[in-house]
Amino acid sequence: MTSSTHLLKGATLPSGAVADILVQDGRIMSAALGTSAPAGTTVVDAEGLVALPGLVDLHTHLREPGFEQSETVLTGTRAAAAGGFTAVFAMANTQPVADTAGVVEQVQALGRAAGYATVRPIGAVTVGLAGERLSEIGAMAQSRAGVRVFSDDGKCVHDSLLMRRALEYVKTFDGVIAQHAQDPRLTENAQMNEGALSSELGLKGWPAVAEESIIARDVLLAEHVGARLHICHLSTAGSVDVVRWAKARGVQVTAEATPHHLLLTEELIRSYDARYKVNPPLRRDEDVQALREGVADGTIDIIATDHAPHPRESKECEWDAAAFGMVGLESALPVVQTALVDTGLLDWAGVARVLSTAPARIGRLDDHSHSFEDGAPANITLVDPAASSSFALDRLHGRSTNTPYEGVTLSGSVRWTFHHGYPTLRDGVLAPAGDTAEGMR
Amino acid sequence: MRHLLSTRDLTRDQAIHILDVAEDMADVQTREVKKLPTLRGKTVVNLFFEDSTRTRISFEAAAKRLSADVITFSAKGSSVSKGESLKDTAQTLAAMGADGVVIRHHASGAPQVLAQSDWIDAGVVNAGDGTHEHPTQALLDAFTMRRRLHPGSSRGKDLDGVRVVIVGDILHSRVARSNLWLLRTLGAEVTFVAPATLVPFGVGSWPAAVSFDLDETLRSIRPDVLMMLRIQSERMNAAYFPNAREYARQWGLDDERLTALGPDSIVMHPGPMNRGLEISAAAADSAQSTVLEQVANGVSIRMAVLYLLLSGEREALA
C-alpha cells in the first residue's frame, strides 16, 4: 500500500503559480508554497511538472459488456489512468447496448470495482441504437449511475422528429444529447474524407457536408426547443463555422474535437494502413487548422479521445474491411501539447479547461471538482511538459494497440495521476490492479 | 521492379521499358512455338476476389507462355467466402511457395496492403483493385496506341502529344485512373468526358481536362484515341443518370459520332462491351476499333510484367 498522504512539491498550477500540494484522505488540504507535510507523507518532487485538474474524457469506448476482446472497463480505465484521466464517460455502443438502467449500473459498478478512474456511463438515445424509439432515458437518469449524457455515438440520430423529441425529453433530467453528426445516406459505405485524394485512392468519399448538415439542423432544433446539445468529434472547418454561428445566436451547444483530428490528416491514408481509418475520417490540413483555431477561440469547448479499441485482426486487413477507430487515452495529452500548447494556441489553463473542467461541466460530473482549492477532491494529473519522445506501443495499457502514433514524436509525459487522492499512476508506473480498488475504499 | 501496384509511380523510362519488353513478347507470339522457358519452376498464383474471367485467363496465358506453374485461387466457393482474411489467404499461398501473386480485389489498396505486409514475400501484380487502379490494362492500352501510331517502329517511343479522350464512368473506373497516370507520364493529353455525376470529386487537381459534352469534345479536341468505358447497370439504380437511353444519346459512341471521328482515330474499349449502350455495333466492329488487339496485347504486356517481376531482371527496375 502507498501512503494516503502525498505532498506534490513545487508543482506548477495551470495559472502558472508554483505550489506545494498536500493531498490527504482524498482531498487537497493545501496548495500553497511552503506547505509542510505531516509525518509519513510521501513527497513527490514535482518541480518542473504541471499540475492539472484530473483529466475528464467525455467520449470513451470501454467495450464492456460485449466486446471484451477489445477492451474491458478495467483495462480501459488503466489506460485512462496512464493518460492522466481520472474520469471517463463510457459510450453506450456495447452489447447489450447501454439503453437500460441495468446496463448502465453494471458498467458503473465495474468502474468502481476497478478503481482506476470514475466511470460515468453514457445512455443510448434510442433503443439498441436503432434510431427508432427513445430508450428509457428517465430510468437511466434516475438509476444509481445517474446518467446525464445520452448518445447513439457510432450512429447518428438522423430522424429529425426523434432528435427533436430527444432534445426536449432530456431537459427533464438536466441531460444532454451528444450527437454523432453523420448523415447516413450521404455516407453509405464511405471510407475516407471526400476529396481529390479519395478519388485518386479509389476509396468511397465521406463528404464534409454529411457532418455539417446534421450539425446545422441540430443547432436549429436545440434553439427551437431550448435544449442543451453537444456535438461529438467535429472534423471539418465547416462544422467549426456552423457551431461558431450557433453560439453567436445563443444556442446552448457545446462542441468536441478529438486529438487525432487536431494532428493527423488524410494524407496518411496513401499507405492504405487501416490504423488511420476512423469515424469521422481524417480530413485536410485546412480542417486541422480550423479545428485548432476553434479550440483556441472557445468555439470548441472540449477535447475528448473517442478512444476506440479494436483487436488486431480488425486492422490487419484491406482498408474497406477494417474497423473504424483508434485508441487515444494515453496519447491524448501529448497530442494536445504537441498540437496546441507547443504551437502557442493554448496555455495550460486552456488545457485544464478543455480536458477537465469543461467536459466535467457538460457531463454534470459534480463530485469530481476541478480546482486546487483547499478541501477539493484530489483529482490531479502531473505532466512533464519538457519530455519529448517517439510514441511507442509500450505506452499503451489497454487491451488493444490500434494507435496511429507509433513512431511519432510527441511532447509531454504524464507522470502521476491522483484519483480522489489515490495515486493510480506513480512516476509513470500504473498502480497494481487490486490496490486501486482497495485504495478507493 | 518488386511489385506492380499502380501506374502512378512508374517513371517514363520504366514504362517504356515494360512496353519494349512487351514488344519482345509479342514477337514470340508470332512464332510457331509461343512458349518461353524463362519462368520454369516458378509459381504464379492468380488470386481473384472478384470475378473477371477475361483478366484471369489473360494472366494465365501469359504465365503459361513463360513456362510458370499457374494456380488459380478464386474467392467464390473458397474459404474466403467463409470469412478467411486476406492475411490468412496470403500466408497460405506463401506456405505453398508462390513466387508471384496476381491479385484482383474489390477493395481499393488491397494489393498494396499485401505488398507492404510481411505475410508473403512474393512479387505482387495488381490486376485491378476496387476503384483504384488496373495498371496492366493501362499498359496494354498504351502499347496498343503506340503500335497503331507507329506501325512497325514503336520500340522506344512515348506518346508525346497524343490526344486521348476517355468517355464514361470515370468515377468508378480504375481503368481511367491507371490510364490517366500512365498516359501523362508518356506525354499524352487526356480529356475525360462524362455526366457530372460520374466525374470524380476533386478532379480539378488532376492532370486531365474534363468535359460533359461528347460532341463538342470530338469537334474541338479531334482525338487520336477515343476510349469508351463500360457502363454498369447498377449505376442507373443509384441515380447517377436517369436511364440507358439517355446515357447512350448523350455519351454513347453511335454511328454518327463514329463518322465524325474520322478514319485515322482509333476506338478503344477495355471490354466487356455493352453494344448499343456505350458503343454501337458498327463502332465496335469498325476498322478503327482496337478491341481485339487490346486482348492480344494484354497477354504480351502481362508476360512482360511477370518476366520483369519474377525473372533474374527482378531488381533491374527497382
CSV table of N, CA and C in Angstrom, one decimal, chain B residues 174-308:
chain,number,residue,atom,x,y,z
B,174,ARG,N,-11.2,2.2,-62.5
B,174,ARG,CA,-9.8,2.0,-62.2
B,174,ARG,C,-9.0,2.1,-63.5
B,175,VAL,N,-9.7,1.7,-64.6
B,175,VAL,CA,-9.0,1.8,-65.9
B,175,VAL,C,-8.7,3.2,-66.3
B,176,ALA,N,-9.7,4.1,-66.0
B,176,ALA,CA,-9.5,5.6,-66.3
B,176,ALA,C,-8.3,6.1,-65.5
B,177,ARG,N,-8.3,5.8,-64.2
B,177,ARG,CA,-7.2,6.3,-63.3
B,177,ARG,C,-5.9,5.8,-63.8
B,178,SER,N,-5.7,4.5,-64.0
B,178,SER,CA,-4.4,4.0,-64.4
B,178,SER,C,-4.0,4.6,-65.8
B,179,ASN,N,-5.0,4.7,-66.7
B,179,ASN,CA,-4.6,5.3,-68.0
B,179,ASN,C,-4.2,6.7,-67.8
B,180,LEU,N,-4.9,7.5,-67.0
B,180,LEU,CA,-4.5,8.9,-66.8
B,180,LEU,C,-3.1,9.0,-66.4
B,181,TRP,N,-2.7,8.3,-65.3
B,181,TRP,CA,-1.3,8.5,-64.8
B,181,TRP,C,-0.3,8.0,-65.8
B,182,LEU,N,-0.5,6.9,-66.5
B,182,LEU,CA,0.4,6.4,-67.4
B,182,LEU,C,0.5,7.3,-68.7
B,183,LEU,N,-0.6,7.7,-69.2
B,183,LEU,CA,-0.6,8.5,-70.4
B,183,LEU,C,0.1,9.8,-70.2
B,184,ARG,N,-0.2,10.4,-69.0
B,184,ARG,CA,0.5,11.7,-68.7
B,184,ARG,C,2.0,11.5,-68.6
B,185,THR,N,2.4,10.3,-68.0
B,185,THR,CA,3.9,10.1,-67.9
B,185,THR,C,4.5,9.9,-69.2
B,186,LEU,N,3.7,9.3,-70.2
B,186,LEU,CA,4.2,9.1,-71.5
B,186,LEU,C,4.0,10.3,-72.4
B,187,GLY,N,3.5,11.4,-71.9
B,187,GLY,CA,3.4,12.7,-72.7
B,187,GLY,C,2.1,12.9,-73.4
B,188,ALA,N,1.1,12.1,-73.2
B,188,ALA,CA,-0.2,12.3,-73.9
B,188,ALA,C,-1.1,13.3,-73.2
B,189,GLU,N,-2.1,13.8,-73.9
B,189,GLU,CA,-3.0,14.7,-73.3
B,189,GLU,C,-4.3,14.0,-73.1
B,190,VAL,N,-4.9,14.1,-71.9
B,190,VAL,CA,-6.1,13.3,-71.6
B,190,VAL,C,-7.3,14.2,-71.3
B,191,THR,N,-8.4,13.9,-71.9
B,191,THR,CA,-9.7,14.6,-71.6
B,191,THR,C,-10.7,13.5,-71.2
B,192,PHE,N,-11.3,13.8,-70.0
B,192,PHE,CA,-12.4,12.9,-69.5
B,192,PHE,C,-13.8,13.5,-70.0
B,193,VAL,N,-14.6,12.6,-70.5
B,193,VAL,CA,-16.0,13.1,-70.8
B,193,VAL,C,-17.0,12.2,-70.1
B,194,ALA,N,-17.9,12.8,-69.3
B,194,ALA,CA,-18.8,12.0,-68.5
B,194,ALA,C,-19.9,13.0,-68.1
B,195,PRO,N,-21.1,12.4,-67.7
B,195,PRO,CA,-22.0,13.2,-66.9
B,195,PRO,C,-21.4,13.7,-65.6
B,196,ALA,N,-21.8,14.8,-65.1
B,196,ALA,CA,-21.1,15.4,-63.9
B,196,ALA,C,-21.2,14.4,-62.7
B,197,THR,N,-22.2,13.6,-62.7
B,197,THR,CA,-22.3,12.6,-61.6
B,197,THR,C,-21.3,11.5,-61.6
B,198,LEU,N,-20.7,11.3,-62.8
B,198,LEU,CA,-19.7,10.2,-62.9
B,198,LEU,C,-18.3,10.8,-63.1
B,199,VAL,N,-18.1,12.1,-62.7
B,199,VAL,CA,-16.8,12.7,-62.7
B,199,VAL,C,-16.3,12.6,-61.3
B,200,PRO,N,-15.1,12.1,-61.0
B,200,PRO,CA,-14.6,12.0,-59.6
B,200,PRO,C,-14.6,13.4,-58.9
B,201,PHE,N,-14.9,13.4,-57.6
B,201,PHE,CA,-14.8,14.6,-56.8
B,201,PHE,C,-13.4,15.1,-56.8
B,202,GLY,N,-13.2,16.4,-57.0
B,202,GLY,CA,-11.9,17.0,-56.8
B,202,GLY,C,-11.0,16.8,-58.0
B,203,VAL,N,-11.6,16.4,-59.2
B,203,VAL,CA,-10.9,16.1,-60.4
B,203,VAL,C,-10.1,17.3,-60.9
B,204,GLY,N,-10.5,18.5,-60.4
B,204,GLY,CA,-9.8,19.7,-60.9
B,204,GLY,C,-8.3,19.7,-60.6
B,205,SER,N,-7.9,19.0,-59.6
B,205,SER,CA,-6.5,18.9,-59.3
B,205,SER,C,-5.8,17.8,-60.1
B,206,TRP,N,-6.5,17.1,-60.9
B,206,TRP,CA,-5.8,16.0,-61.7
B,206,TRP,C,-5.4,16.6,-63.0
B,207,PRO,N,-4.3,15.9,-63.6
B,207,PRO,CA,-3.8,16.5,-64.9
B,207,PRO,C,-4.7,16.0,-66.1
B,208,ALA,N,-5.9,16.3,-66.0
B,208,ALA,CA,-6.8,15.9,-67.1
B,208,ALA,C,-7.8,17.1,-67.4
B,209,ALA,N,-8.2,17.3,-68.6
B,209,ALA,CA,-9.3,18.2,-68.9
B,209,ALA,C,-10.6,17.4,-68.7
B,210,VAL,N,-11.7,18.1,-68.4
B,210,VAL,CA,-13.0,17.5,-68.1
B,210,VAL,C,-14.0,18.1,-68.9
B,211,SER,N,-14.9,17.3,-69.6
B,211,SER,CA,-16.0,17.9,-70.4
B,211,SER,C,-17.2,17.1,-70.1
B,212,PHE,N,-18.4,17.7,-70.2
B,212,PHE,CA,-19.6,17.0,-70.1
B,212,PHE,C,-20.2,16.7,-71.5
B,213,ASP,N,-19.6,17.2,-72.5
B,213,ASP,CA,-20.2,17.3,-73.8
B,213,ASP,C,-19.4,16.5,-74.8
B,214,LEU,N,-19.8,15.3,-75.2
B,214,LEU,CA,-19.0,14.4,-76.1
B,214,LEU,C,-18.9,15.0,-77.5
B,215,ASP,N,-20.0,15.5,-78.1
B,215,ASP,CA,-19.9,16.1,-79.4
B,215,ASP,C,-19.0,17.2,-79.5
B,216,GLU,N,-19.1,18.1,-78.6
B,216,GLU,CA,-18.2,19.3,-78.6
B,216,GLU,C,-16.8,18.9,-78.4
B,217,THR,N,-16.5,17.9,-77.6
B,217,THR,CA,-15.1,17.4,-77.4
B,217,THR,C,-14.6,16.8,-78.6
B,218,LEU,N,-15.4,16.0,-79.3
B,218,LEU,CA,-14.9,15.4,-80.6
B,218,LEU,C,-14.5,16.5,-81.6
B,219,ARG,N,-15.3,17.5,-81.6
B,219,ARG,CA,-15.0,18.6,-82.6
B,219,ARG,C,-13.8,19.4,-82.2
B,220,SER,N,-13.7,19.8,-80.9
B,220,SER,CA,-12.6,20.7,-80.5
B,220,SER,C,-11.3,19.9,-80.3
B,221,ILE,N,-11.3,18.7,-79.7
B,221,ILE,CA,-10.1,18.0,-79.4
B,221,ILE,C,-9.6,17.3,-80.6
B,222,ARG,N,-10.5,16.8,-81.5
B,222,ARG,CA,-10.1,15.9,-82.6
B,222,ARG,C,-9.2,14.8,-82.1
B,223,PRO,N,-9.7,13.9,-81.3
B,223,PRO,CA,-8.8,12.9,-80.6
B,223,PRO,C,-8.1,11.9,-81.5
B,224,ASP,N,-6.9,11.6,-81.1
B,224,ASP,CA,-6.3,10.4,-81.8
B,224,ASP,C,-6.8,9.1,-81.3
B,225,VAL,N,-7.2,9.2,-80.0
B,225,VAL,CA,-7.7,7.9,-79.4
B,225,VAL,C,-9.0,8.3,-78.6
B,226,LEU,N,-10.0,7.5,-78.9
B,226,LEU,CA,-11.3,7.6,-78.2
B,226,LEU,C,-11.5,6.3,-77.4
B,227,MET,N,-11.5,6.4,-76.1
B,227,MET,CA,-11.6,5.2,-75.3
B,227,MET,C,-13.0,5.2,-74.6
B,228,MET,N,-13.8,4.2,-74.9
B,228,MET,CA,-15.1,4.1,-74.3
B,228,MET,C,-15.1,3.2,-73.1
B,229,LEU,N,-15.7,3.6,-72.0
B,229,LEU,CA,-15.7,2.7,-70.8
B,229,LEU,C,-17.0,2.1,-70.6
B,230,ARG,N,-17.0,0.9,-70.0
B,230,ARG,CA,-18.2,0.1,-69.8
B,230,ARG,C,-19.1,0.8,-68.7
B,231,ILE,N,-20.4,0.9,-69.1
B,231,ILE,CA,-21.3,1.4,-68.1
B,231,ILE,C,-22.0,0.2,-67.4
B,232,GLN,N,-22.0,0.2,-66.1
B,232,GLN,CA,-22.6,-0.9,-65.3
B,232,GLN,C,-24.0,-0.5,-65.0
B,233,SER,N,-24.8,-1.5,-65.1
B,233,SER,CA,-26.3,-1.3,-65.0
B,233,SER,C,-26.6,-0.8,-63.6
B,234,GLU,N,-25.8,-1.2,-62.5
B,234,GLU,CA,-26.2,-0.8,-61.2
B,234,GLU,C,-26.1,0.8,-61.0
B,235,ARG,N,-25.3,1.4,-61.9
B,235,ARG,CA,-25.2,2.9,-61.8
B,235,ARG,C,-26.5,3.6,-62.0
B,236,MET,N,-27.3,3.0,-62.8
B,236,MET,CA,-28.6,3.6,-63.2
B,236,MET,C,-29.5,3.5,-62.0
B,237,ASN,N,-29.4,2.5,-61.2
B,237,ASN,CA,-30.3,2.4,-60.0
B,237,ASN,C,-29.8,3.3,-58.9
B,238,ALA,N,-28.6,3.8,-59.0
B,238,ALA,CA,-28.1,4.7,-57.9
B,238,ALA,C,-28.2,6.2,-58.3
B,239,ALA,N,-29.0,6.5,-59.3
B,239,ALA,CA,-29.3,7.8,-59.7
B,239,ALA,C,-28.1,8.6,-60.2
B,240,TYR,N,-27.2,7.9,-60.9
B,240,TYR,CA,-26.1,8.6,-61.5
B,240,TYR,C,-26.5,9.2,-62.8
B,241,PHE,N,-27.5,8.5,-63.5
B,241,PHE,CA,-28.1,9.1,-64.7
B,241,PHE,C,-29.5,8.4,-64.8
B,242,PRO,N,-30.4,9.0,-65.5
B,242,PRO,CA,-31.8,8.6,-65.5
B,242,PRO,C,-32.0,7.2,-66.1
B,243,ASN,N,-31.5,6.9,-67.3
B,243,ASN,CA,-31.7,5.6,-67.9
B,243,ASN,C,-30.7,5.3,-69.0
B,244,ALA,N,-30.7,4.1,-69.5
B,244,ALA,CA,-29.7,3.8,-70.6
B,244,ALA,C,-29.9,4.6,-71.8
B,245,ARG,N,-31.2,4.8,-72.2
B,245,ARG,CA,-31.4,5.6,-73.5
B,245,ARG,C,-30.8,6.9,-73.4
B,246,GLU,N,-31.0,7.6,-72.3
B,246,GLU,CA,-30.5,9.0,-72.1
B,246,GLU,C,-28.9,8.9,-72.2
B,247,TYR,N,-28.4,7.9,-71.5
B,247,TYR,CA,-26.9,7.8,-71.5
B,247,TYR,C,-26.4,7.6,-72.9
B,248,ALA,N,-27.0,6.7,-73.6
B,248,ALA,CA,-26.5,6.3,-75.0
B,248,ALA,C,-26.6,7.6,-75.9
B,249,ARG,N,-27.7,8.3,-75.7
B,249,ARG,CA,-27.9,9.5,-76.6
B,249,ARG,C,-26.8,10.5,-76.3
B,250,GLN,N,-26.5,10.7,-75.1
B,250,GLN,CA,-25.5,11.8,-74.7
B,250,GLN,C,-24.1,11.4,-74.8
B,251,TRP,N,-23.8,10.2,-74.3
B,251,TRP,CA,-22.4,9.8,-74.2
B,251,TRP,C,-22.0,8.5,-74.9
B,252,GLY,N,-22.9,7.9,-75.7
B,252,GLY,CA,-22.6,6.7,-76.4
B,252,GLY,C,-21.9,7.0,-77.7
B,253,LEU,N,-21.0,6.1,-78.1
B,253,LEU,CA,-20.4,6.2,-79.4
B,253,LEU,C,-21.3,5.6,-80.5
B,254,ASP,N,-22.1,6.4,-81.1
B,254,ASP,CA,-23.1,5.9,-82.1
B,254,ASP,C,-22.5,6.0,-83.5
B,255,ASP,N,-23.2,5.7,-84.5
B,255,ASP,CA,-22.6,5.7,-85.8
B,255,ASP,C,-22.3,7.1,-86.3
B,256,GLU,N,-23.1,8.0,-86.0
B,256,GLU,CA,-22.9,9.4,-86.4
B,256,GLU,C,-21.6,9.9,-85.8
B,257,ARG,N,-21.4,9.7,-84.5
B,257,ARG,CA,-20.2,10.1,-83.8
B,257,ARG,C,-18.9,9.4,-84.4
B,258,LEU,N,-19.1,8.1,-84.8
B,258,LEU,CA,-18.0,7.4,-85.4
B,258,LEU,C,-17.6,8.0,-86.7
B,259,THR,N,-18.6,8.5,-87.5
B,259,THR,CA,-18.3,9.2,-88.7
B,259,THR,C,-17.5,10.5,-88.4
B,260,ALA,N,-18.0,11.2,-87.4
B,260,ALA,CA,-17.4,12.5,-87.1
B,260,ALA,C,-16.0,12.3,-86.6
B,261,LEU,N,-15.7,11.2,-86.1
B,261,LEU,CA,-14.4,10.9,-85.5
B,261,LEU,C,-13.3,10.9,-86.6
B,262,GLY,N,-13.6,10.4,-87.8
B,262,GLY,CA,-12.6,10.3,-88.8
B,262,GLY,C,-11.8,9.0,-88.8
B,263,PRO,N,-11.3,8.6,-90.0
B,263,PRO,CA,-10.7,7.3,-90.1
B,263,PRO,C,-9.3,7.1,-89.4
B,264,ASP,N,-8.6,8.2,-89.1
B,264,ASP,CA,-7.3,8.0,-88.5
B,264,ASP,C,-7.3,7.8,-87.0
B,265,SER,N,-8.5,8.2,-86.4
B,265,SER,CA,-8.6,8.0,-84.9
B,265,SER,C,-8.8,6.5,-84.6
B,266,ILE,N,-8.4,6.1,-83.4
B,266,ILE,CA,-8.7,4.7,-83.0
B,266,ILE,C,-9.8,4.7,-81.9
B,267,VAL,N,-10.5,3.6,-81.9
B,267,VAL,CA,-11.6,3.5,-80.9
B,267,VAL,C,-11.2,2.3,-80.0
B,268,MET,N,-11.1,2.6,-78.7
B,268,MET,CA,-10.7,1.5,-77.7
B,268,MET,C,-11.8,1.2,-76.7
B,269,HIS,N,-11.8,0.0,-76.2
B,269,HIS,CA,-12.7,-0.4,-75.2
B,269,HIS,C,-12.1,-1.5,-74.4
B,270,PRO,N,-12.0,-1.4,-73.0
B,270,PRO,CA,-11.4,-2.4,-72.2
B,270,PRO,C,-12.2,-3.7,-72.2
B,271,GLY,N,-13.4,-3.7,-72.6
B,271,GLY,CA,-14.3,-4.9,-72.5
B,271,GLY,C,-14.6,-5.3,-71.1
B,272,PRO,N,-15.6,-6.0,-71.0
B,272,PRO,CA,-16.6,-6.4,-72.0
B,272,PRO,C,-17.5,-5.3,-72.4
B,273,MET,N,-17.9,-5.2,-73.6
B,273,MET,CA,-18.7,-4.1,-74.2
B,273,MET,C,-20.2,-4.3,-73.9
B,274,ASN,N,-20.9,-3.2,-73.8
B,274,ASN,CA,-22.4,-3.2,-73.8
B,274,ASN,C,-22.7,-2.6,-75.2
B,275,ARG,N,-22.8,-3.5,-76.2
B,275,ARG,CA,-23.2,-2.9,-77.5
B,275,ARG,C,-24.5,-2.2,-77.5
B,276,GLY,N,-24.6,-1.1,-78.1
B,276,GLY,CA,-25.8,-0.3,-78.1
B,276,GLY,C,-26.0,0.6,-77.0
B,277,LEU,N,-25.1,0.5,-76.0
B,277,LEU,CA,-25.2,1.4,-74.8
B,277,LEU,C,-24.0,2.4,-75.0
B,278,GLU,N,-22.8,2.0,-74.5
B,278,GLU,CA,-21.7,3.0,-74.7
B,278,GLU,C,-21.1,2.9,-76.0
B,279,ILE,N,-21.3,1.9,-76.8
B,279,ILE,CA,-20.7,1.7,-78.1
B,279,ILE,C,-21.6,1.0,-79.1
B,280,SER,N,-21.7,1.5,-80.3
B,280,SER,CA,-22.6,0.9,-81.3
B,280,SER,C,-21.9,-0.3,-81.9
B,281,ALA,N,-22.7,-1.2,-82.4
B,281,ALA,CA,-22.1,-2.4,-83.1
B,281,ALA,C,-21.1,-2.0,-84.2
B,282,ALA,N,-21.5,-1.0,-85.0
B,282,ALA,CA,-20.7,-0.6,-86.1
B,282,ALA,C,-19.4,0.0,-85.6
B,283,ALA,N,-19.4,0.7,-84.5
B,283,ALA,CA,-18.1,1.3,-83.9
B,283,ALA,C,-17.3,0.2,-83.4
B,284,ALA,N,-17.9,-0.8,-82.7
B,284,ALA,CA,-17.1,-1.9,-82.1
B,284,ALA,C,-16.4,-2.7,-83.2
B,285,ASP,N,-17.1,-2.9,-84.3
B,285,ASP,CA,-16.6,-3.8,-85.4
B,285,ASP,C,-15.8,-3.0,-86.5
B,286,SER,N,-15.7,-1.7,-86.3
B,286,SER,CA,-15.1,-0.9,-87.3
B,286,SER,C,-13.6,-1.1,-87.4
B,287,ALA,N,-13.0,-0.6,-88.5
B,287,ALA,CA,-11.5,-0.7,-88.7
B,287,ALA,C,-10.8,0.1,-87.6
B,288,GLN,N,-11.4,1.1,-87.1
B,288,GLN,CA,-10.8,2.0,-86.1
B,288,GLN,C,-10.7,1.2,-84.8
B,289,SER,N,-11.6,0.3,-84.6
B,289,SER,CA,-11.7,-0.4,-83.3
B,289,SER,C,-10.4,-1.3,-83.0
B,290,THR,N,-9.9,-1.2,-81.8
B,290,THR,CA,-8.7,-2.0,-81.4
B,290,THR,C,-9.1,-3.0,-80.4
B,291,VAL,N,-10.4,-3.3,-80.2
B,291,VAL,CA,-10.8,-4.1,-79.1
B,291,VAL,C,-10.1,-5.5,-79.0
B,292,LEU,N,-10.0,-6.2,-80.2
B,292,LEU,CA,-9.3,-7.5,-80.2
B,292,LEU,C,-7.8,-7.4,-80.1
B,293,GLU,N,-7.3,-6.3,-80.6
B,293,GLU,CA,-5.8,-6.1,-80.5
B,293,GLU,C,-5.5,-5.9,-79.0
B,294,GLN,N,-6.4,-5.2,-78.3
B,294,GLN,CA,-6.2,-5.0,-76.9
B,294,GLN,C,-6.1,-6.3,-76.1
B,295,VAL,N,-7.0,-7.2,-76.5
B,295,VAL,CA,-7.0,-8.5,-75.8
B,295,VAL,C,-5.6,-9.2,-76.1
B,296,ALA,N,-5.2,-9.2,-77.4
B,296,ALA,CA,-4.0,-9.9,-77.7
B,296,ALA,C,-2.8,-9.3,-77.0
B,297,ASN,N,-2.8,-7.9,-77.1
B,297,ASN,CA,-1.7,-7.2,-76.5
B,297,ASN,C,-1.6,-7.4,-74.9
B,298,GLY,N,-2.8,-7.6,-74.4
B,298,GLY,CA,-2.9,-7.9,-72.9
B,298,GLY,C,-2.0,-9.0,-72.5
B,299,VAL,N,-1.9,-10.1,-73.3
B,299,VAL,CA,-1.1,-11.2,-73.0
B,299,VAL,C,0.4,-10.8,-73.0
B,300,SER,N,0.7,-10.1,-74.1
B,300,SER,CA,2.2,-9.6,-74.2
B,300,SER,C,2.6,-8.8,-73.0
B,301,ILE,N,1.7,-7.8,-72.7
B,301,ILE,CA,2.0,-6.9,-71.5
B,301,ILE,C,2.2,-7.7,-70.2
B,302,ARG,N,1.3,-8.7,-70.0
B,302,ARG,CA,1.3,-9.4,-68.8
B,302,ARG,C,2.5,-10.4,-68.7
B,303,MET,N,2.9,-10.9,-69.9
B,303,MET,CA,4.1,-11.7,-70.0
B,303,MET,C,5.3,-10.8,-69.6
B,304,ALA,N,5.3,-9.5,-70.1
B,304,ALA,CA,6.4,-8.6,-69.8
B,304,ALA,C,6.5,-8.3,-68.3
B,305,VAL,N,5.4,-8.1,-67.7
B,305,VAL,CA,5.3,-7.7,-66.3
B,305,VAL,C,5.8,-8.9,-65.4
B,306,LEU,N,5.2,-10.1,-65.7
B,306,LEU,CA,5.6,-11.3,-64.9
B,306,LEU,C,7.1,-11.6,-65.1
B,307,TYR,N,7.6,-11.4,-66.3
B,307,TYR,CA,9.0,-11.6,-66.6
B,307,TYR,C,9.9,-10.7,-65.8
B,308,LEU,N,9.5,-9.4,-65.8
B,308,LEU,CA,10.3,-8.4,-65.1
B,308,LEU,C,10.3,-8.6,-63.6
